[in-house]
Each structure stands twice: as C-alpha cells, then as structure tokens.
Amino acid sequence: MIKEKDENYMKLCLKLAKKGKGFVSPNPLVGAVVVKEGRIIGRGYHPRYGAPHAEVYALEEAGEDARNADLYVNLEPCAHYGKTPPCVQAIIKAGIKRVVVGMVDPNPMVNGKGIEKLREVGIEVEVGVLEEEARKLNEAYIKFITEGVPFVALKMAQSIDGKIATKTGESKWITGERARRMVHKLRSEYDAVLVGCGTILADDPSLTSHGLGRDPVRIVLDGKGKVPLSARVFRNDVKRFVFTTTYASPSWIEGLRNIGVEVIVSEGEEVDVREMLKELGKRGIASLLVEGGGETSASFLESGVVDKIFFFFAPLIIGGRDAKTSVEGKGCQNLKDAIRLKKLKIRKIGEDFLVEAYIKRCSRE
C-alpha cells in the first residue's frame, strides 16, 4: 500500500525535476530525495544534458548519512553507461536500503533493469508512486524514447470565434501580455518551435523565449520557398531547419544553406509531416511546439501527429468569412470524424483563457 509520506516525498522529486525543463532534453526530467528517519538529508535534480543524474547529486549531499536511508526518484535509476556512469552503482555503493520509484524508465536500455539490479543486492524497491504525474512530467521523453519522433504540441492564439487574424491580416495582438509571456515560457521548454511560411510572411516572428529561458531550435515549413532569407527566424546562432520540396528554387535553398540553415528537401509538392518528424527525431529533437497558422495546424492535425494542444482564447469576436481561422485545411465532413479531446483543463491567463488538452487517438480512450 502506498503511504502518504511516500507520495509527499515523490511530489518533491517531481518539483525538483521540473528545474531541468528546457535543459535536459533528450534526457528525462528527474528529481531525487534521500530521506533518513523522517528527515530529508539530500536533494538533487538532473540540471542539463550530459551532467550527472539527480540521484548522484542527492547522494552527494547526503554523504555518509545515506547508509540505510530511503531514496525517492520519479524515474527508474539507470543501469547502463551513457554520458554518465550507472546510477544504480552509486545507490548500491551509498548503502541505500529502500528505493521508491515513480515509474519504470521505458528506455530499452533500462526498462526494469535498474530495478532488477537493486533488488538483486537486497535493496527494497517500491514502484508506481504518483506514476500518472511522473508520466505526464516526462510525456515528451516517453514518446521520443519509444517511437523515435518528437512529442508534438499545437499552440494557437485566437478570438473567441476562432479567428487568428482579421480579414485584412491584422493579428497583433489578439491575446494579452500574460498569455504571450506564457507562450514565451513554453518555447523555452520545448526543443523546437515550428511555423509555416504564411505566419512568417504575415508576422515575421523571432520565435525566441524573450529571455525567459533557452531559445528553441527554429523550424520553418515552406514547400515552395516563399520565406525571405532576411526573416527574423533565421537570425542568431540557434539551430535552424527549413523543410521544403523540389518545387522550391535551388538558389533559395543554396542561400539558406549559406547562412547556416539546414535545409531538408523532399520530393513532391508538399512536405510529408510524418516524414519530417522522423527526420527531427534522428536529429535529437524530442519535443516540438507548432505555432501555426491555420494551414500548418491543419496539416499536423490531419496527419494525426499532434499529441497535445494549447489553445488561447481572447475575449474578442472578430468575425468575417475571409478572416483566417485557427484550423483550416479540409476539415471533416461528419461530426463523428471530428478530432476529439481528452483531459481538458481550462485556465484563466490574464484576460484570456487557455484550453489545454490531449488528442484522443481512438474512441476507447
């Protein structure tokens, strides 16, 4: 039976783990706590990719007192050599008597092996404490490590009637400052941000975190080669990718490569979204924030690759049959074919509202 104290210590692990958001990918977010006789004697979290893991920092802080203590960690300790030595070895060496784990690590190189090694030497292991919360925290890592493609979130800012601009194209600003600040923070937590050429031609966004964290990799979807090389999205030293097709001008492609942009060219008139995600996965992109516009959001939704949505609604009615909507594309002919959502959360962000939800993959969900 899961004890209340175990859940409380696991909540602290999850809180510590969040400190690594935006810095550890493609590694998972992990926090660890060492407890002895009801007292916390060590805390740690994985701060960045390539740095020691959470367990190591927590055990170092606990020192010799770690012997016969309990260790709490939201993800199964690793048992293999990667960028750092196996955490299991450090746990055994420290003399920990009991380990409480939030969830099993789905990484094929771990996936129960860490737990097994701990039990082999007589360490008591409890698994599944606040597992749902642990899985949500590392939802991007789980998808990337099991499927090899990024976790995809779709963000849109729109009026209450679903418009992302007026009929003249004006879109700055539909949502308020607090909502925009939250989007900047979101960007810092995702590996990459993607927009279509229409958004760049209309708004020329920089797609930065505006100083609220790490700037994400920038990705442009432009099948015909319409985006100018002077666009702000191509500035500074952050990695930049353009996905285009053989319909784009060779001189435009060469120009992008000359300014340090990686260009991936596919055959045909349109970029295949699923193939694009595979290419990003090969390059270590574990999470992707798609920021539209309407045709781009439709292409991702119609391809069935979106995992999560962040839809911001402003208390405005724009109207107009020629005004752009947040999701365009073909749409569905029948309501039974509409994309369904699950696990909805609605929050007030300043004067605006945020709908955060996940995509239902089948009728059984």
Tab-separated table of C-alpha atoms in Angstrom:
chain	number	residue	atom	x	y	z
A	1	MET	CA	0.000	0.000	0.000
A	2	ILE	CA	1.342	3.423	-0.964
A	3	LYS	CA	1.952	5.544	2.085
A	4	GLU	CA	1.081	9.224	2.252
A	5	LYS	CA	4.663	10.095	3.211
A	6	ASP	CA	5.937	8.337	0.079
A	7	GLU	CA	3.623	10.445	-2.063
A	8	ASN	CA	4.766	13.638	-0.346
A	9	TYR	CA	8.429	12.865	-0.974
A	10	MET	CA	7.632	11.916	-4.576
A	11	LYS	CA	5.871	15.269	-5.052
A	12	LEU	CA	9.131	16.914	-4.012
A	13	CYS	CA	11.023	14.791	-6.559
A	14	LEU	CA	8.665	15.962	-9.315
A	15	LYS	CA	9.062	19.579	-8.218
A	16	LEU	CA	12.854	19.281	-8.281
A	17	ALA	CA	12.769	17.555	-11.671
A	18	LYS	CA	10.935	20.499	-13.250
A	19	LYS	CA	14.001	22.683	-12.651
A	20	GLY	CA	15.621	20.920	-15.604
A	21	LYS	CA	12.889	21.909	-18.082
A	22	GLY	CA	14.391	23.166	-21.314
A	23	PHE	CA	17.914	21.977	-20.497
A	24	VAL	CA	17.993	18.171	-20.188
A	25	SER	CA	16.417	17.015	-23.466
A	26	PRO	CA	16.593	14.432	-24.953
A	27	ASN	CA	17.171	13.090	-21.431
A	28	PRO	CA	14.231	12.860	-18.997
A	29	LEU	CA	13.353	15.260	-16.179
A	30	VAL	CA	14.395	13.621	-12.912
A	31	GLY	CA	14.433	14.669	-9.268
A	32	ALA	CA	15.664	12.677	-6.269
A	33	VAL	CA	15.365	12.924	-2.485
A	34	VAL	CA	17.229	11.000	0.231
A	35	VAL	CA	15.306	10.535	3.497
A	36	LYS	CA	16.520	9.094	6.808
A	37	GLU	CA	14.469	8.748	9.975
A	38	GLY	CA	11.831	11.133	8.598
A	39	ARG	CA	14.348	13.835	7.682
A	40	ILE	CA	15.419	14.927	4.192
A	41	ILE	CA	19.211	14.705	4.009
A	42	GLY	CA	19.767	15.001	0.264
A	43	ARG	CA	18.135	16.618	-2.757
A	44	GLY	CA	19.073	16.609	-6.416
A	45	TYR	CA	17.845	17.002	-9.972
A	46	HIS	CA	19.240	16.488	-13.464
A	47	PRO	CA	20.219	20.054	-14.446
A	48	ARG	CA	21.281	19.652	-18.082
A	49	TYR	CA	22.100	17.109	-20.761
A	50	GLY	CA	25.479	15.486	-20.071
A	51	ALA	CA	25.527	16.462	-16.374
A	52	PRO	CA	25.277	13.909	-13.514
A	53	HIS	CA	21.840	12.481	-12.815
A	54	ALA	CA	19.536	13.510	-9.973
A	55	GLU	CA	20.426	10.522	-7.756
A	56	VAL	CA	24.128	11.414	-7.824
A	57	TYR	CA	23.526	14.972	-6.595
A	58	ALA	CA	21.129	13.796	-3.874
A	59	LEU	CA	23.545	11.112	-2.632
A	60	GLU	CA	26.463	13.537	-2.646
A	61	GLU	CA	24.509	15.957	-0.467
A	62	ALA	CA	23.527	13.140	1.925
A	63	GLY	CA	27.111	11.894	2.206
A	64	GLU	CA	27.804	9.101	4.729
A	65	ASP	CA	24.339	9.564	6.225
A	66	ALA	CA	22.878	7.954	3.095
A	67	ARG	CA	23.650	4.496	4.525
A	68	ASN	CA	20.373	2.732	5.433
A	69	ALA	CA	18.337	5.701	4.127
A	70	ASP	CA	15.456	5.761	1.633
A	71	LEU	CA	15.884	7.188	-1.860
A	72	TYR	CA	12.942	8.665	-3.776
A	73	VAL	CA	13.181	9.238	-7.540
A	74	ASN	CA	10.459	9.899	-10.120
A	75	LEU	CA	12.085	7.707	-12.811
A	76	GLU	CA	13.785	4.332	-12.518
A	77	PRO	CA	17.549	4.699	-11.899
A	78	CYS	CA	19.666	3.831	-14.931
A	79	ALA	CA	21.761	0.674	-15.029
A	80	HIS	CA	23.857	1.397	-18.126
A	81	TYR	CA	26.761	3.615	-19.119
A	82	GLY	CA	25.699	6.646	-21.142
A	83	LYS	CA	27.031	10.184	-20.770
A	84	THR	CA	27.483	9.295	-17.076
A	85	PRO	CA	28.031	6.056	-15.075
A	86	PRO	CA	25.005	3.975	-13.955
A	87	CYS	CA	23.075	5.499	-11.051
A	88	VAL	CA	22.360	2.000	-9.712
A	89	GLN	CA	26.047	1.603	-8.835
A	90	ALA	CA	26.060	4.874	-6.899
A	91	ILE	CA	22.912	3.830	-4.987
A	92	ILE	CA	24.365	0.454	-4.024
A	93	LYS	CA	27.709	1.997	-3.021
A	94	ALA	CA	25.948	4.587	-0.828
A	95	GLY	CA	24.231	1.825	1.173
A	96	ILE	CA	20.649	2.875	0.437
A	97	LYS	CA	18.211	0.338	1.935
A	98	ARG	CA	14.997	1.295	0.093
A	99	VAL	CA	14.242	2.972	-3.251
A	100	VAL	CA	10.841	4.421	-4.156
A	101	VAL	CA	10.317	4.920	-7.913
A	102	GLY	CA	7.624	6.906	-9.689
A	103	MET	CA	7.699	4.976	-12.962
A	104	VAL	CA	9.722	2.420	-14.898
A	105	ASP	CA	12.034	4.001	-17.499
A	106	PRO	CA	10.729	2.967	-20.973
A	107	ASN	CA	14.207	3.377	-22.467
A	108	PRO	CA	15.049	-0.117	-23.832
A	109	MET	CA	18.492	0.171	-22.222
A	110	VAL	CA	16.824	0.497	-18.798
A	111	ASN	CA	13.183	-0.704	-18.773
A	112	GLY	CA	13.235	-2.592	-15.468
A	113	LYS	CA	16.940	-3.465	-15.442
A	114	GLY	CA	17.752	-0.801	-12.836
A	115	ILE	CA	15.026	-2.041	-10.506
A	116	GLU	CA	16.146	-5.637	-11.014
A	117	LYS	CA	19.780	-4.880	-10.126
A	118	LEU	CA	18.739	-3.070	-6.945
A	119	ARG	CA	16.560	-5.973	-5.846
A	120	GLU	CA	19.327	-8.462	-6.644
A	121	VAL	CA	21.525	-6.924	-3.918
A	122	GLY	CA	18.689	-6.863	-1.383
A	123	ILE	CA	17.509	-3.262	-1.727
A	124	GLU	CA	13.752	-2.907	-1.267
A	125	VAL	CA	12.128	-1.218	-4.277
A	126	GLU	CA	8.632	0.287	-4.496
A	127	VAL	CA	7.390	1.219	-7.974
A	128	GLY	CA	4.423	3.298	-9.143
A	129	VAL	CA	4.161	6.084	-6.574
A	130	LEU	CA	2.416	9.022	-8.327
A	131	GLU	CA	3.008	7.212	-11.619
A	132	GLU	CA	0.443	9.250	-13.579
A	133	GLU	CA	2.102	12.506	-12.513
A	134	ALA	CA	5.534	11.066	-13.304
A	135	ARG	CA	4.432	10.032	-16.781
A	136	LYS	CA	2.886	13.441	-17.516
A	137	LEU	CA	6.091	15.208	-16.483
A	138	ASN	CA	8.116	13.148	-18.957
A	139	GLU	CA	5.496	12.759	-21.693
A	140	ALA	CA	7.864	14.117	-24.350
A	141	TYR	CA	10.714	11.826	-23.277
A	142	ILE	CA	8.429	8.779	-23.233
A	143	LYS	CA	7.221	9.337	-26.804
A	144	PHE	CA	10.682	10.149	-28.128
A	145	ILE	CA	12.432	7.185	-26.492
A	146	THR	CA	9.741	4.671	-27.525
A	147	GLU	CA	8.818	5.954	-31.020
A	148	GLY	CA	11.864	7.932	-32.128
A	149	VAL	CA	9.829	11.034	-33.040
A	150	PRO	CA	9.103	14.255	-31.142
A	151	PHE	CA	6.147	14.828	-28.849
A	152	VAL	CA	4.031	17.409	-30.713
A	153	ALA	CA	2.079	20.225	-29.076
A	154	LEU	CA	-0.047	22.646	-31.100
A	155	LYS	CA	-0.403	26.196	-29.818
A	156	MET	CA	-2.877	28.726	-31.190
A	157	ALA	CA	-3.895	32.231	-30.096
A	158	GLN	CA	-7.365	33.158	-31.318
A	159	SER	CA	-10.513	35.148	-30.718
A	160	ILE	CA	-13.485	33.510	-29.051
A	161	ASP	CA	-14.886	32.781	-32.524
A	162	GLY	CA	-11.698	31.018	-33.628
A	163	LYS	CA	-10.078	33.761	-35.720
A	164	ILE	CA	-6.297	34.238	-35.709
A	165	ALA	CA	-6.397	37.494	-37.691
A	166	THR	CA	-8.837	39.983	-39.142
A	167	LYS	CA	-9.823	39.868	-42.827
A	168	THR	CA	-7.017	42.383	-43.504
A	169	GLY	CA	-4.468	40.098	-41.818
A	170	GLU	CA	-4.027	42.072	-38.594
A	171	SER	CA	-3.127	39.724	-35.713
A	172	LYS	CA	-1.010	41.713	-33.217
A	173	TRP	CA	-2.105	41.262	-30.598
A	174	ILE	CA	-5.186	39.069	-30.196
A	175	THR	CA	-4.219	37.733	-26.777
A	176	GLY	CA	-2.887	39.774	-23.860
A	177	GLU	CA	0.574	40.193	-22.385
A	178	ARG	CA	0.260	37.406	-19.784
A	179	ALA	CA	-0.764	34.855	-22.401
A	180	ARG	CA	2.103	35.911	-24.674
A	181	ARG	CA	4.525	35.637	-21.783
A	182	MET	CA	3.296	32.099	-21.118
A	183	VAL	CA	3.930	31.218	-24.772
A	184	HIS	CA	7.487	32.544	-24.485
A	185	LYS	CA	7.994	30.309	-21.452
A	186	LEU	CA	6.510	27.335	-23.342
A	187	ARG	CA	9.004	27.884	-26.142
A	188	SER	CA	11.875	27.593	-23.678
A	189	GLU	CA	10.550	24.202	-22.505
A	190	TYR	CA	10.257	22.635	-25.964
A	191	ASP	CA	13.241	21.579	-28.051
A	192	ALA	CA	11.950	23.244	-31.196
A	193	VAL	CA	9.254	25.628	-32.454
A	194	LEU	CA	7.737	25.326	-35.921
A	195	VAL	CA	5.753	27.746	-38.091
A	196	GLY	CA	4.571	27.718	-41.672
A	197	CYS	CA	5.626	30.213	-44.304
A	198	GLY	CA	2.301	32.072	-44.041
A	199	THR	CA	2.960	33.041	-40.431
A	200	ILE	CA	6.416	34.359	-41.280
A	201	LEU	CA	5.178	36.342	-44.258
A	202	ALA	CA	2.379	37.859	-42.148
A	203	ASP	CA	4.110	38.462	-38.801
A	204	ASP	CA	7.872	37.841	-39.207
A	205	PRO	CA	8.156	36.323	-35.692
A	206	SER	CA	11.500	35.776	-33.962
A	207	LEU	CA	10.250	32.628	-32.131
A	208	THR	CA	12.517	33.271	-29.136
A	209	SER	CA	11.766	32.763	-25.443
A	210	HIS	CA	12.230	36.537	-24.915
A	211	GLY	CA	14.734	35.935	-22.130
A	212	LEU	CA	12.539	33.513	-20.158
A	213	GLY	CA	14.839	30.551	-20.786
A	214	ARG	CA	16.686	28.738	-23.533
A	215	ASP	CA	15.755	29.702	-27.094
A	216	PRO	CA	14.363	26.713	-29.011
A	217	VAL	CA	15.509	25.336	-32.333
A	218	ARG	CA	13.538	27.065	-35.086
A	219	ILE	CA	11.823	25.146	-37.855
A	220	VAL	CA	10.114	26.551	-40.934
A	221	LEU	CA	7.723	24.579	-43.127
A	222	ASP	CA	7.874	26.133	-46.600
A	223	GLY	CA	7.190	23.815	-49.522
A	224	LYS	CA	7.501	26.449	-52.256
A	225	GLY	CA	10.393	28.582	-50.968
A	226	LYS	CA	8.499	31.798	-50.203
A	227	VAL	CA	10.171	32.924	-46.957
A	228	PRO	CA	12.817	35.644	-47.446
A	229	LEU	CA	16.338	34.954	-46.198
A	230	SER	CA	16.102	38.179	-44.184
A	231	ALA	CA	13.319	36.786	-41.960
A	232	ARG	CA	13.950	37.181	-38.227
A	233	VAL	CA	13.503	33.454	-37.667
A	234	PHE	CA	16.856	32.869	-39.412
A	235	ARG	CA	18.850	35.259	-37.227
A	236	ASN	CA	21.367	34.413	-34.436
A	237	ASP	CA	23.182	31.166	-33.669
A	238	VAL	CA	20.263	28.950	-32.650
A	239	LYS	CA	19.873	25.865	-34.859
A	240	ARG	CA	17.503	26.458	-37.763
A	241	PHE	CA	15.836	23.983	-40.093
A	242	VAL	CA	13.747	24.505	-43.207
A	243	PHE	CA	11.645	21.683	-44.645
A	244	THR	CA	10.822	22.283	-48.272
A	245	THR	CA	10.263	20.448	-51.569
A	246	THR	CA	11.743	20.213	-55.032
A	247	TYR	CA	9.268	22.956	-56.031
A	248	ALA	CA	11.459	25.494	-54.204
A	249	SER	CA	14.120	27.405	-56.122
A	250	PRO	CA	17.624	25.845	-55.935
A	251	SER	CA	19.111	29.328	-55.466
A	252	TRP	CA	16.805	29.940	-52.467
A	253	ILE	CA	17.867	26.619	-50.935
A	254	GLU	CA	21.535	27.442	-51.518
A	255	GLY	CA	21.022	30.891	-49.974
A	256	LEU	CA	19.600	29.348	-46.805
A	257	ARG	CA	22.487	26.908	-46.530
A	258	ASN	CA	24.956	29.757	-46.970
A	259	ILE	CA	23.568	31.448	-43.832
A	260	GLY	CA	23.804	28.244	-41.794
A	261	VAL	CA	20.271	26.898	-42.143
A	262	GLU	CA	19.888	23.123	-42.539
A	263	VAL	CA	17.507	22.510	-45.438
A	264	ILE	CA	15.734	19.168	-45.878
A	265	VAL	CA	14.244	18.792	-49.363
A	266	SER	CA	11.551	16.235	-50.167
A	267	GLU	CA	10.004	15.167	-53.446
A	268	GLY	CA	6.515	16.309	-54.383
A	269	GLU	CA	4.506	19.456	-53.859
A	270	GLU	CA	4.046	19.225	-50.073
A	271	VAL	CA	6.208	18.227	-47.135
A	272	ASP	CA	5.111	14.966	-45.535
A	273	VAL	CA	4.625	15.837	-41.853
A	274	ARG	CA	5.229	12.309	-40.602
A	275	GLU	CA	8.483	12.020	-42.546
A	276	MET	CA	9.529	15.419	-41.225
A	277	LEU	CA	9.053	14.226	-37.628
A	278	LYS	CA	11.236	11.188	-38.337
A	279	GLU	CA	13.986	13.492	-39.599
A	280	LEU	CA	13.699	15.649	-36.482
A	281	GLY	CA	13.841	12.548	-34.287
A	282	LYS	CA	17.090	11.499	-35.967
A	283	ARG	CA	18.477	14.901	-35.022
A	284	GLY	CA	17.601	14.501	-31.345
A	285	ILE	CA	14.524	16.766	-31.292
A	286	ALA	CA	12.336	15.200	-28.579
A	287	SER	CA	9.589	17.831	-28.386
A	288	LEU	CA	8.058	20.214	-30.908
A	289	LEU	CA	5.781	23.213	-30.395
A	290	VAL	CA	3.791	24.032	-33.538
A	291	GLU	CA	2.615	27.649	-33.663
A	292	GLY	CA	0.545	27.646	-36.850
A	293	GLY	CA	-1.016	29.370	-38.797
A	294	GLY	CA	-4.245	27.765	-39.857
A	295	GLU	CA	-2.989	25.641	-42.760
A	296	THR	CA	0.030	24.405	-40.819
A	297	SER	CA	-2.059	23.464	-37.789
A	298	ALA	CA	-4.498	21.641	-40.092
A	299	SER	CA	-1.698	19.683	-41.769
A	300	PHE	CA	-0.449	18.450	-38.397
A	301	LEU	CA	-3.903	17.586	-37.092
A	302	GLU	CA	-4.949	15.859	-40.327
A	303	SER	CA	-1.715	13.836	-40.256
A	304	GLY	CA	-2.647	12.543	-36.801
A	305	VAL	CA	0.661	13.529	-35.196
A	306	VAL	CA	-0.477	16.100	-32.618
A	307	ASP	CA	-0.349	14.880	-29.008
A	308	LYS	CA	-1.430	17.968	-27.092
A	309	ILE	CA	-2.987	21.392	-27.682
A	310	PHE	CA	-2.600	24.802	-26.060
A	311	PHE	CA	-5.438	26.951	-27.404
A	312	PHE	CA	-5.546	30.508	-26.057
A	313	PHE	CA	-8.884	32.312	-26.423
A	314	ALA	CA	-9.158	36.084	-26.175
A	315	PRO	CA	-12.485	37.758	-25.228
A	316	LEU	CA	-12.908	39.149	-28.737
A	317	ILE	CA	-15.293	38.450	-31.613
A	318	ILE	CA	-13.570	39.221	-34.911
A	319	GLY	CA	-15.976	37.679	-37.408
A	320	GLY	CA	-15.697	37.776	-41.172
A	321	ARG	CA	-15.840	34.882	-43.625
A	322	ASP	CA	-12.480	35.966	-45.045
A	323	ALA	CA	-10.734	36.175	-41.680
A	324	LYS	CA	-8.244	33.375	-41.058
A	325	THR	CA	-9.288	30.625	-38.646
A	326	SER	CA	-7.008	28.697	-36.308
A	327	VAL	CA	-7.502	25.371	-38.096
A	328	GLU	CA	-8.156	25.446	-41.826
A	329	GLY	CA	-7.323	22.609	-44.226
A	330	LYS	CA	-10.001	20.199	-45.456
A	331	GLY	CA	-11.883	19.734	-42.195
A	332	CYS	CA	-14.223	16.820	-41.545
A	333	GLN	CA	-17.494	16.135	-43.376
A	334	ASN	CA	-19.231	14.464	-40.427
A	335	LEU	CA	-19.142	15.184	-36.712
A	336	LYS	CA	-18.268	11.558	-35.990
A	337	ASP	CA	-14.954	12.224	-37.765
A	338	ALA	CA	-14.120	15.329	-35.711
A	339	ILE	CA	-10.925	15.231	-33.654
A	340	ARG	CA	-11.829	14.534	-30.042
A	341	LEU	CA	-10.000	15.805	-26.977
A	342	LYS	CA	-9.413	14.351	-23.523
A	343	LYS	CA	-8.085	15.509	-20.153
A	344	LEU	CA	-9.212	19.090	-20.732
A	345	LYS	CA	-8.025	21.866	-18.440
A	346	ILE	CA	-9.304	25.420	-18.717
A	347	ARG	CA	-7.375	28.239	-17.044
A	348	LYS	CA	-7.703	31.991	-16.972
A	349	ILE	CA	-4.495	33.706	-18.089
A	350	GLY	CA	-4.923	37.423	-17.501
A	351	GLU	CA	-7.952	38.428	-19.595
A	352	ASP	CA	-7.645	35.333	-21.782
A	353	PHE	CA	-8.467	31.641	-21.366
A	354	LEU	CA	-6.238	28.672	-22.067
A	355	VAL	CA	-7.646	25.293	-23.097
A	356	GLU	CA	-5.012	22.605	-22.557
A	357	ALA	CA	-5.917	19.094	-23.689
A	358	TYR	CA	-4.704	15.887	-25.316
A	359	ILE	CA	-5.807	14.338	-28.596
A	360	LYS	CA	-7.904	11.183	-28.385
A	361	ARG	CA	-6.373	8.508	-30.573
A	362	CYS	CA	-9.397	6.180	-30.673
A	363	SER	CA	-12.988	6.006	-29.419
A	364	ARG	CA	-11.950	3.803	-26.478
A	365	GLU	CA	-9.799	6.490	-24.877
